[in-house]
mmCIF file of C-alpha atoms in Angstrom:
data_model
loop_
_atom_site.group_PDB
_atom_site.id
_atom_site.type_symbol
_atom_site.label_atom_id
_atom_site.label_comp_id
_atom_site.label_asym_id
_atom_site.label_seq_id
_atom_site.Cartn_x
_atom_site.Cartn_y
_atom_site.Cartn_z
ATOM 1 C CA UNK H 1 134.810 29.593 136.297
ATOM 2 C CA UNK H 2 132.171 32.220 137.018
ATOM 3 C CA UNK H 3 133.761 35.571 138.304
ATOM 4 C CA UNK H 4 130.431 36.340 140.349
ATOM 5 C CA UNK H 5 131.110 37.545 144.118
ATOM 6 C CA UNK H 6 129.330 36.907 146.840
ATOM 7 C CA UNK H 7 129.503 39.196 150.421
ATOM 8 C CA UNK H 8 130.755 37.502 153.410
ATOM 9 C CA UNK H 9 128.582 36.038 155.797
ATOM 10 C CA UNK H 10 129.395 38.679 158.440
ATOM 11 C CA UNK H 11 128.398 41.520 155.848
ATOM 12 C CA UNK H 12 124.509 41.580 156.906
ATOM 13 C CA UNK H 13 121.765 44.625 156.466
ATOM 14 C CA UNK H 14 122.537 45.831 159.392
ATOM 15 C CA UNK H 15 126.730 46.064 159.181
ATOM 16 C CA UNK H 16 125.730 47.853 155.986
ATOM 17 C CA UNK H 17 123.645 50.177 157.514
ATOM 18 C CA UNK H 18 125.764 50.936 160.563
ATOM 19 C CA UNK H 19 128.871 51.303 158.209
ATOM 20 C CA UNK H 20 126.336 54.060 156.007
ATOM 21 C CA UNK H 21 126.078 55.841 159.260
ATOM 22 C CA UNK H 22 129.821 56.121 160.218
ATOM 23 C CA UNK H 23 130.519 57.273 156.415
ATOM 24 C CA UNK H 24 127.708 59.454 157.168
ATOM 25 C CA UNK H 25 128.808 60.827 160.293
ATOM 26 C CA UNK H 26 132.409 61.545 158.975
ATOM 27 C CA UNK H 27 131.256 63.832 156.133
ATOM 28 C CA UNK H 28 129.371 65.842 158.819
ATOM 29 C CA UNK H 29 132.458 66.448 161.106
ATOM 30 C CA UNK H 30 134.609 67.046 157.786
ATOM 31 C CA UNK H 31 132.146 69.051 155.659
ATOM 32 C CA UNK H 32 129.030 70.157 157.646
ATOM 33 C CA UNK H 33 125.172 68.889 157.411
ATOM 34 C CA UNK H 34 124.529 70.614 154.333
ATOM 35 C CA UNK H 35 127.786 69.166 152.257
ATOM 36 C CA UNK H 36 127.441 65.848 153.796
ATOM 37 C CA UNK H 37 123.845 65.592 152.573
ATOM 38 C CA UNK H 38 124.956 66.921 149.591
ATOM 39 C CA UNK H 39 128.083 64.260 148.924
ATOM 40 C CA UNK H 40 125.392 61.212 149.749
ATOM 41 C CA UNK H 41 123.241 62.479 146.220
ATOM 42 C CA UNK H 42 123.282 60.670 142.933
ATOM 43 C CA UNK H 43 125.636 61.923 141.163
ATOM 44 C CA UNK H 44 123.072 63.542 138.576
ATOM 45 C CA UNK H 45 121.815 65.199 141.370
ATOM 46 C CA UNK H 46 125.100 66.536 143.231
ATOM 47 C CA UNK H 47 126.033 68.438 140.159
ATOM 48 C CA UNK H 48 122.672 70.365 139.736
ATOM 49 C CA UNK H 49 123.432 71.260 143.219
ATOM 50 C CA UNK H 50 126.513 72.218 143.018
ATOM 51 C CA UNK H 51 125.798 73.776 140.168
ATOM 52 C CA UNK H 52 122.882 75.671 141.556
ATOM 53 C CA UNK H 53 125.094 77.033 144.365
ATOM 54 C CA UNK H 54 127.683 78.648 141.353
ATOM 55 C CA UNK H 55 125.322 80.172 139.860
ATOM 56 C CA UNK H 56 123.861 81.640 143.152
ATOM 57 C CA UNK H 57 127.637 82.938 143.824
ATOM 58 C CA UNK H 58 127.885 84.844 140.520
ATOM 59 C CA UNK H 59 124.374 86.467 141.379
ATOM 60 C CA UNK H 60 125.797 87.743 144.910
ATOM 61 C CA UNK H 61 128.716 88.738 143.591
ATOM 62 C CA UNK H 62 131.694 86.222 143.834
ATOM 63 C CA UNK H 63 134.508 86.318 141.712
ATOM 64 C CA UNK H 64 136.075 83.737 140.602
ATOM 65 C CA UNK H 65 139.371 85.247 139.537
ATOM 66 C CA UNK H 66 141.890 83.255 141.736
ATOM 67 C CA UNK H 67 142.007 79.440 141.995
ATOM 68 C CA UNK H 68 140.882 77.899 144.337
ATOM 69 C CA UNK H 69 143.997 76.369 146.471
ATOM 70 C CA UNK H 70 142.149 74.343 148.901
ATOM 71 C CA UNK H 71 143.979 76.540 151.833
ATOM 72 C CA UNK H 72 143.364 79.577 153.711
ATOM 73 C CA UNK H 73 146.405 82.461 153.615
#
């Protein structure tokens, strides 16, 4: 018994593309143009980024002393 999947018939080019767009859409309402872009990058590529923008903190100034808590006091 082969364990091979195949899509359903309903899962064309176009439902793929139009679901892309709603995931798309989604991250810019949540995250912004910039972060949304960013979370659509290989993954090689999102952590250069990401990376790029730490380093660009530290050179402004940011400190990193507190953790981040994912809120705003």
């Amino acid at each position: 018994m082969s364990d091979v999947k195949t899509a359903p018939d309903w899962l064309t080019a176009d439902v793929l593309d139009y679901l892309h767009r709603v995931a798309y859409d989604f991250h810019v309402r949540a995250f912004g143009e910039e972060m949304a872009r960013v979370n659509f990058l290989p993954l090689a590529e999102r952590r250069r980024y990401v990376a790029e923008m730490i380093d660009h903190a530290l050179r402004k100034g940011v400190k990193f002393d507190k953790p981040a808590l994912g809120v705003t006091p």
